[in-house]
Amino acid sequence: MEVQAPVSDLNGDRITKPFSKIFNHIGAEIDSVTTDFVWANFSNCLFLAVTQYKKIGSLTSVEIDEFVPALEENNSSSYDINILLGSSKVETLLAARYLSENLKIKKPLYLFCDLKDYNVEQLKAIKDVFFDVLNL
């Protein structure tokens, strides 16, 4: 049985789209650990989940505020990062910031993350997988 999720088209008429067409998923080996990836790219936000425990972990939101400092020539970004659900570990916040910044995501990001290790090499590998599947 395929799960159906309601979706609205531009005219507001309700249509159905298979659930599996909204959320995409793959598995990969990172540092000899099976890692599951789930993503959905909505018009107003991006949903990402990455887990090595077969659980969704903490939900973090990341919103980017663009600003141009008066004394600098380069544009900079300010990140508003919040734990919405789960434990408030610094590693989770840093992973959310790292992925948002390095994937160059401009819309709000909602990230479920549950990793065995949050080292830079592992985050780079996770970024590379999402970069490929999101076609960035």
CSV table of C-alpha atoms in Angstrom, one decimal:
chain,number,residue,atom,x,y,z
A,1,MET,CA,0.0,0.0,0.0
A,2,GLU,CA,1.4,3.4,-0.9
A,3,VAL,CA,0.8,6.3,1.5
A,4,GLN,CA,-0.9,9.3,-0.1
A,5,ALA,CA,-0.3,12.9,1.0
A,6,PRO,CA,-2.6,15.7,0.0
A,7,VAL,CA,-1.0,18.4,-2.1
A,8,SER,CA,-2.6,21.6,-3.5
A,9,ASP,CA,-1.8,22.8,-7.0
A,10,LEU,CA,-1.6,26.5,-8.0
A,11,ASN,CA,-5.4,26.9,-8.4
A,12,GLY,CA,-6.0,25.6,-4.9
A,13,ASP,CA,-7.6,22.3,-6.1
A,14,ARG,CA,-6.7,19.3,-4.0
A,15,ILE,CA,-4.7,16.6,-5.7
A,16,THR,CA,-2.9,13.6,-4.3
A,17,LYS,CA,0.7,12.8,-4.8
A,18,PRO,CA,2.4,9.6,-3.6
A,19,PHE,CA,4.1,10.1,-0.3
A,20,SER,CA,7.3,8.6,-1.7
A,21,LYS,CA,7.4,11.4,-4.3
A,22,ILE,CA,7.5,14.1,-1.6
A,23,PHE,CA,10.1,12.6,0.6
A,24,ASN,CA,13.2,11.1,-0.9
A,25,HIS,CA,15.6,8.7,0.8
A,26,ILE,CA,18.9,7.0,0.2
A,27,GLY,CA,21.5,5.1,2.3
A,28,ALA,CA,25.2,5.5,2.3
A,29,GLU,CA,28.3,4.3,4.2
A,30,ILE,CA,30.2,7.0,6.0
A,31,ASP,CA,33.3,5.9,7.9
A,32,SER,CA,31.9,2.3,7.7
A,33,VAL,CA,28.7,3.4,9.4
A,34,THR,CA,25.3,3.0,7.6
A,35,THR,CA,23.8,6.5,7.3
A,36,ASP,CA,20.3,7.1,6.2
A,37,PHE,CA,19.3,10.4,4.3
A,38,VAL,CA,15.8,11.7,3.9
A,39,TRP,CA,14.9,15.0,2.2
A,40,ALA,CA,12.1,17.1,0.8
A,41,ASN,CA,12.4,20.4,-1.0
A,42,PHE,CA,9.3,22.4,-0.4
A,43,SER,CA,8.7,25.9,-1.9
A,44,ASN,CA,9.0,27.6,1.4
A,45,CYS,CA,11.6,25.4,3.3
A,46,LEU,CA,13.9,22.5,3.0
A,47,PHE,CA,13.6,19.4,5.1
A,48,LEU,CA,16.6,17.2,5.7
A,49,ALA,CA,17.1,14.2,8.0
A,50,VAL,CA,20.3,12.2,8.5
A,51,THR,CA,20.7,9.4,11.0
A,52,GLN,CA,23.1,6.6,11.9
A,53,TYR,CA,20.8,5.2,14.6
A,54,LYS,CA,17.6,4.6,12.6
A,55,LYS,CA,16.0,7.3,14.7
A,56,ILE,CA,15.3,10.9,13.7
A,57,GLY,CA,17.1,12.6,16.5
A,58,SER,CA,16.7,16.3,17.4
A,59,LEU,CA,14.9,18.7,15.1
A,60,THR,CA,16.8,22.0,14.4
A,61,SER,CA,15.6,25.0,12.5
A,62,VAL,CA,17.9,27.3,10.6
A,63,GLU,CA,16.9,30.6,9.1
A,64,ILE,CA,19.3,32.9,7.4
A,65,ASP,CA,19.2,36.7,7.6
A,66,GLU,CA,21.2,38.4,4.9
A,67,PHE,CA,22.8,41.7,5.7
A,68,VAL,CA,25.5,43.9,4.3
A,69,PRO,CA,27.8,45.4,6.9
A,70,ALA,CA,28.5,49.1,6.4
A,71,LEU,CA,32.3,48.7,6.8
A,72,GLU,CA,32.8,45.5,4.8
A,73,GLU,CA,32.6,44.9,1.1
A,74,ASN,CA,31.6,41.2,1.4
A,75,ASN,CA,28.0,40.2,2.1
A,76,SER,CA,27.7,38.2,5.4
A,77,SER,CA,24.9,36.1,6.8
A,78,SER,CA,23.5,35.7,10.3
A,79,TYR,CA,22.0,32.3,11.2
A,80,ASP,CA,19.1,31.9,13.6
A,81,ILE,CA,19.4,28.3,14.9
A,82,ASN,CA,16.9,26.7,17.3
A,83,ILE,CA,16.3,23.3,18.6
A,84,LEU,CA,12.6,22.6,18.1
A,85,LEU,CA,12.5,19.0,19.4
A,86,GLY,CA,14.9,16.9,21.3
A,87,SER,CA,18.1,17.5,23.2
A,88,SER,CA,20.0,20.7,23.0
A,89,LYS,CA,23.5,19.5,22.1
A,90,VAL,CA,26.1,21.9,20.8
A,91,GLU,CA,27.1,19.3,18.2
A,92,THR,CA,23.6,19.3,16.7
A,93,LEU,CA,23.6,23.1,16.4
A,94,LEU,CA,27.0,23.2,14.8
A,95,ALA,CA,26.0,20.5,12.3
A,96,ALA,CA,22.9,22.4,11.4
A,97,ARG,CA,25.0,25.6,10.8
A,98,TYR,CA,27.7,23.8,8.9
A,99,LEU,CA,25.2,22.1,6.5
A,100,SER,CA,23.1,25.2,6.0
A,101,GLU,CA,26.2,27.3,5.3
A,102,ASN,CA,28.0,24.8,3.1
A,103,LEU,CA,25.0,23.8,1.1
A,104,LYS,CA,24.2,27.5,0.5
A,105,ILE,CA,20.6,27.1,1.6
A,106,LYS,CA,18.7,30.4,1.4
A,107,LYS,CA,15.3,29.3,2.6
A,108,PRO,CA,14.5,27.9,6.1
A,109,LEU,CA,16.0,24.6,6.9
A,110,TYR,CA,14.5,21.9,9.2
A,111,LEU,CA,17.1,19.3,10.1
A,112,PHE,CA,16.7,16.0,12.0
A,113,CYS,CA,20.1,14.8,12.9
A,114,ASP,CA,21.3,11.8,14.9
A,115,LEU,CA,24.9,10.9,14.3
A,116,LYS,CA,27.5,8.8,16.1
A,117,ASP,CA,30.2,11.4,15.6
A,118,TYR,CA,30.0,15.0,14.6
A,119,ASN,CA,33.6,15.5,13.4
A,120,VAL,CA,34.3,17.7,10.4
A,121,GLU,CA,35.2,14.9,8.0
A,122,GLN,CA,31.9,13.2,8.7
A,123,LEU,CA,29.9,16.5,8.2
A,124,LYS,CA,31.8,17.1,4.9
A,125,ALA,CA,30.7,13.6,3.7
A,126,ILE,CA,27.1,14.3,4.7
A,127,LYS,CA,27.2,17.6,3.0
A,128,ASP,CA,28.6,16.0,-0.2
A,129,VAL,CA,25.7,13.4,-0.2
A,130,PHE,CA,23.1,16.1,0.2
A,131,PHE,CA,24.8,18.3,-2.3
A,132,ASP,CA,24.6,15.6,-4.9
A,133,VAL,CA,21.0,14.5,-4.2
A,134,LEU,CA,19.6,18.1,-4.0
A,135,ASN,CA,21.4,19.0,-7.2
A,136,LEU,CA,23.0,22.1,-5.7
